[in-house]
CSV table of C-alpha atoms in Angstrom, one decimal:
chain,number,residue,atom,x,y,z
A,1,MET,CA,214.7,92.9,68.7
A,2,GLU,CA,217.2,90.3,69.6
A,3,LYS,CA,218.4,87.5,68.0
A,4,PHE,CA,217.3,84.2,68.0
A,5,GLU,CA,220.1,81.7,67.1
A,6,LYS,CA,221.2,79.1,68.9
A,7,LEU,CA,219.3,78.9,72.9
A,8,HIS,CA,221.1,76.6,75.4
A,9,GLY,CA,219.3,76.6,78.1
A,10,ILE,CA,216.6,75.0,81.0
A,11,ALA,CA,213.6,74.4,80.1
A,12,ALA,CA,210.6,74.4,82.9
A,13,PRO,CA,207.9,71.5,82.1
A,14,MET,CA,204.4,73.0,82.4
A,15,PRO,CA,202.1,70.4,80.9
A,16,LEU,CA,198.8,72.3,81.8
A,17,VAL,CA,196.5,72.3,78.5
A,18,ASN,CA,194.4,75.5,77.5
A,19,ILE,CA,196.9,78.0,79.4
A,20,ASP,CA,195.1,80.9,78.3
A,21,THR,CA,196.4,84.7,77.8
A,22,ASP,CA,194.5,86.0,81.3
A,23,MET,CA,196.2,82.7,83.4
A,24,ILE,CA,199.7,84.1,81.2
A,25,ILE,CA,199.2,87.9,81.9
A,26,PRO,CA,196.1,88.5,83.6
A,27,LYS,CA,194.0,91.7,82.7
A,28,VAL,CA,194.4,93.8,86.0
A,29,PHE,CA,198.3,94.0,85.1
A,30,LEU,CA,197.3,95.8,81.2
A,31,LYS,CA,198.2,99.2,82.5
A,32,SER,CA,201.0,100.0,80.0
A,33,ILE,CA,201.9,99.8,76.6
A,34,GLN,CA,205.7,99.5,77.1
A,35,ARG,CA,207.0,96.0,76.4
A,36,THR,CA,208.8,96.2,79.6
A,37,GLY,CA,207.8,95.6,83.6
A,38,PHE,CA,205.3,92.9,82.8
A,39,GLY,CA,207.6,89.2,83.6
A,40,ALA,CA,207.3,90.2,87.0
A,41,ASN,CA,203.6,89.6,87.0
A,42,LEU,CA,203.4,86.2,84.4
A,43,PHE,CA,201.3,83.5,85.3
A,44,ASP,CA,200.6,86.2,88.4
A,45,GLU,CA,198.0,84.1,89.9
A,46,MET,CA,199.5,80.7,89.6
A,47,ARG,CA,202.8,82.0,91.2
A,48,PHE,CA,201.8,84.1,94.6
A,49,ASN,CA,199.7,83.7,96.8
A,50,ARG,CA,196.8,86.6,97.7
A,51,ASP,CA,199.7,88.3,100.5
A,52,GLY,CA,201.9,88.4,97.3
A,53,THR,CA,204.2,85.1,99.0
A,54,GLU,CA,204.8,82.8,95.9
A,55,ILE,CA,203.3,79.3,96.0
A,56,PRO,CA,206.3,77.0,96.1
A,57,ASP,CA,205.0,74.1,94.3
A,58,PHE,CA,204.4,76.3,90.8
A,59,VAL,CA,207.0,75.3,89.2
A,60,LEU,CA,209.0,79.0,87.9
A,61,ASN,CA,209.1,79.4,91.8
A,62,LYS,CA,211.3,76.4,92.3
A,63,PRO,CA,215.0,77.4,92.7
A,64,GLN,CA,215.9,74.3,89.3
A,65,TYR,CA,213.4,76.8,86.8
A,66,ARG,CA,213.9,80.5,88.2
A,67,ASP,CA,216.3,80.7,85.6
A,68,ALA,CA,214.2,78.6,82.8
A,69,GLU,CA,214.8,80.5,78.7
A,70,ILE,CA,212.4,77.7,77.5
A,71,LEU,CA,209.0,76.4,78.2
A,72,ILE,CA,207.8,72.7,77.6
A,73,ALA,CA,204.2,73.2,77.8
A,74,GLY,CA,200.5,71.8,77.2
A,75,ASP,CA,198.2,71.6,74.3
A,76,ASN,CA,196.1,74.8,73.0
A,77,PHE,CA,199.2,76.7,75.0
A,78,GLY,CA,198.2,81.3,74.7
A,79,CYS,CA,194.2,80.9,73.9
A,80,GLY,CA,191.9,83.8,74.8
A,81,SER,CA,191.7,87.0,74.4
A,82,SER,CA,194.5,88.3,71.9
A,83,ARG,CA,196.2,90.7,74.4
A,84,GLU,CA,200.1,91.1,73.1
A,85,HIS,CA,200.5,91.5,76.7
A,86,ALA,CA,201.3,87.8,77.1
A,87,PRO,CA,204.0,87.5,74.6
A,88,TRP,CA,205.7,90.5,76.2
A,89,ALA,CA,205.7,89.2,79.8
A,90,ILE,CA,206.8,85.6,79.0
A,91,ALA,CA,209.9,87.4,76.9
A,92,ASP,CA,210.3,89.7,79.8
A,93,PHE,CA,210.9,87.2,82.5
A,94,GLY,CA,213.1,85.4,80.2
A,95,ILE,CA,211.7,82.7,78.0
A,96,LYS,CA,212.8,82.7,74.5
A,97,CYS,CA,211.3,79.4,73.6
A,98,ILE,CA,208.2,77.5,74.2
A,99,VAL,CA,207.6,73.9,72.7
A,100,SER,CA,203.6,72.3,72.6
A,101,THR,CA,201.3,70.5,70.3
A,102,SER,CA,199.4,73.4,69.3
A,103,PHE,CA,198.9,77.2,70.2
A,104,ALA,CA,196.8,79.9,69.7
A,105,ASP,CA,197.1,81.7,66.3
A,106,ILE,CA,197.4,85.0,67.5
A,107,PHE,CA,199.6,84.0,70.5
A,108,PHE,CA,201.8,81.8,67.8
A,109,ASN,CA,202.1,84.7,65.3
A,110,ASN,CA,202.7,87.7,68.5
A,111,SER,CA,205.7,85.4,70.1
A,112,PHE,CA,207.6,85.7,66.7
A,113,LYS,CA,207.2,89.4,66.6
A,114,ASN,CA,208.3,89.7,70.4
A,115,GLY,CA,211.6,87.5,69.8
A,116,ILE,CA,209.8,83.8,71.3
A,117,LEU,CA,210.5,80.9,69.0
A,118,PRO,CA,206.9,78.7,69.2
A,119,ILE,CA,207.9,74.9,68.0
A,120,VAL,CA,204.6,73.1,67.5
A,121,LEU,CA,205.7,69.2,67.5
A,122,PRO,CA,203.2,66.2,68.0
A,123,GLN,CA,202.6,64.6,71.6
A,124,GLU,CA,205.3,62.0,71.6
A,125,GLN,CA,208.2,64.3,70.8
A,126,VAL,CA,206.4,66.8,73.3
A,127,ASP,CA,206.5,64.3,76.0
A,128,ILE,CA,210.2,63.2,75.5
A,129,LEU,CA,211.1,66.9,76.3
A,130,MET,CA,208.4,66.5,78.8
A,131,ALA,CA,210.6,64.2,80.9
A,132,ASP,CA,213.5,66.1,80.4
A,133,ALA,CA,213.0,69.3,81.4
A,134,GLU,CA,212.0,67.4,84.8
A,135,LYS,CA,215.1,66.3,85.2
A,136,GLY,CA,215.7,69.8,86.7
A,137,ALA,CA,218.2,72.6,86.0
A,138,ASN,CA,220.9,70.0,85.0
A,139,ALA,CA,219.5,68.9,82.2
A,140,ARG,CA,219.6,72.1,79.9
A,141,MET,CA,218.4,71.8,76.4
A,142,THR,CA,219.7,73.1,72.8
A,143,VAL,CA,217.4,75.3,70.6
A,144,ASP,CA,219.1,75.4,67.0
A,145,LEU,CA,216.4,77.5,64.7
A,146,GLU,CA,218.9,77.8,62.1
A,147,ALA,CA,219.1,73.7,62.0
A,148,GLN,CA,215.7,73.6,63.3
A,149,GLU,CA,216.4,70.8,65.8
A,150,ILE,CA,216.3,70.4,69.9
A,151,THR,CA,218.9,68.1,71.6
A,152,THR,CA,217.9,67.3,75.3
A,153,SER,CA,220.5,66.9,78.1
A,154,ASP,CA,221.1,63.3,76.7
A,155,GLY,CA,222.2,64.3,73.1
A,156,THR,CA,218.4,63.1,71.5
A,157,THR,CA,217.5,65.3,68.6
A,158,ILE,CA,214.5,66.3,67.4
A,159,ALA,CA,213.6,68.6,64.7
A,160,PHE,CA,211.2,71.1,64.3
A,161,GLU,CA,209.2,73.2,61.5
A,162,VAL,CA,209.0,76.6,61.4
A,163,ASP,CA,208.2,79.1,58.6
A,164,ALA,CA,210.9,80.5,56.0
A,165,PHE,CA,209.9,84.1,56.9
A,166,LYS,CA,209.9,83.8,60.7
A,167,LYS,CA,212.8,82.3,60.3
A,168,HIS,CA,214.8,84.8,58.4
A,169,CYS,CA,213.0,87.6,61.1
A,170,LEU,CA,213.9,85.6,64.6
A,171,LEU,CA,217.3,85.3,63.5
A,172,ASN,CA,218.1,88.5,62.3
A,173,GLY,CA,216.1,90.3,65.0
A,174,LEU,CA,213.5,91.5,62.8
A,175,ASP,CA,210.2,93.2,64.0
A,176,ASP,CA,207.8,94.8,62.4
A,177,ILE,CA,209.4,97.9,62.6
A,178,GLY,CA,213.1,96.3,61.2
A,179,LEU,CA,211.6,94.6,58.6
A,180,THR,CA,209.9,98.1,57.3
A,181,MET,CA,214.0,99.5,58.0
A,182,GLU,CA,215.2,97.1,55.6
A,183,LYS,CA,213.4,98.9,52.6
A,184,ALA,CA,214.4,102.2,53.8
A,185,GLU,CA,216.2,103.0,51.0
A,186,ALA,CA,213.5,102.4,48.0
A,187,ILE,CA,211.0,104.1,50.9
A,188,ASP,CA,213.4,107.4,50.6
A,189,ALA,CA,213.8,107.0,47.1
A,190,PHE,CA,209.7,106.3,46.7
A,191,GLU,CA,209.4,109.6,48.3
A,192,ALA,CA,211.7,111.5,46.6
A,193,LYS,CA,210.2,110.8,43.1
A,194,ALA,CA,206.7,110.9,44.6
A,195,SER,CA,207.6,114.3,46.3
A,196,ALA,CA,209.6,115.5,42.7
A,197,ALA,CA,206.4,114.8,40.8
A,198,ARG,CA,204.1,116.2,42.7
A,199,PRO,CA,205.4,119.1,45.0
A,200,TRP,CA,202.6,120.3,45.7
A,201,VAL,CA,201.3,117.6,48.1
């Protein structure tokens, strides 16, 4: 998993509330257990008409937000089913950080495991970031995970909280497999000892 340390990028404003996982990646596209390839269908029903043409008014179709890496979202983001394809699609599209007043628990935890930083802030602070994001591509934000701060394009700094263990995992690019591999020497030693004690197993 790619390390998340400091992100300086375009933030897209998406003030809709209750964006569920079926809106993030519709079930018709859940045809693979690979983590890649889902970005093309992120927010598919909001991004595209039935004939496949883009809906110009959708925020990620606007020229200034096509390369957005930060999403400023409405309340209760990621609700609905527990599909891990939702954070896969978001990460594959290139979004690395989502800010909202609240997230569904399963989506929130799945995001960390897929290299995405979900940040929970009070409504008044989300409103500040939303207004900054609405300025377009020239208004780039900085998300500093080590310092736990977001800096807007005009220099306003907003502190955020993050679980220490989840922070460690993101800073070091550790998913569940990576965490296990950190203990590889201890696992090998245990296996060697167990084999010596019970060679018939």
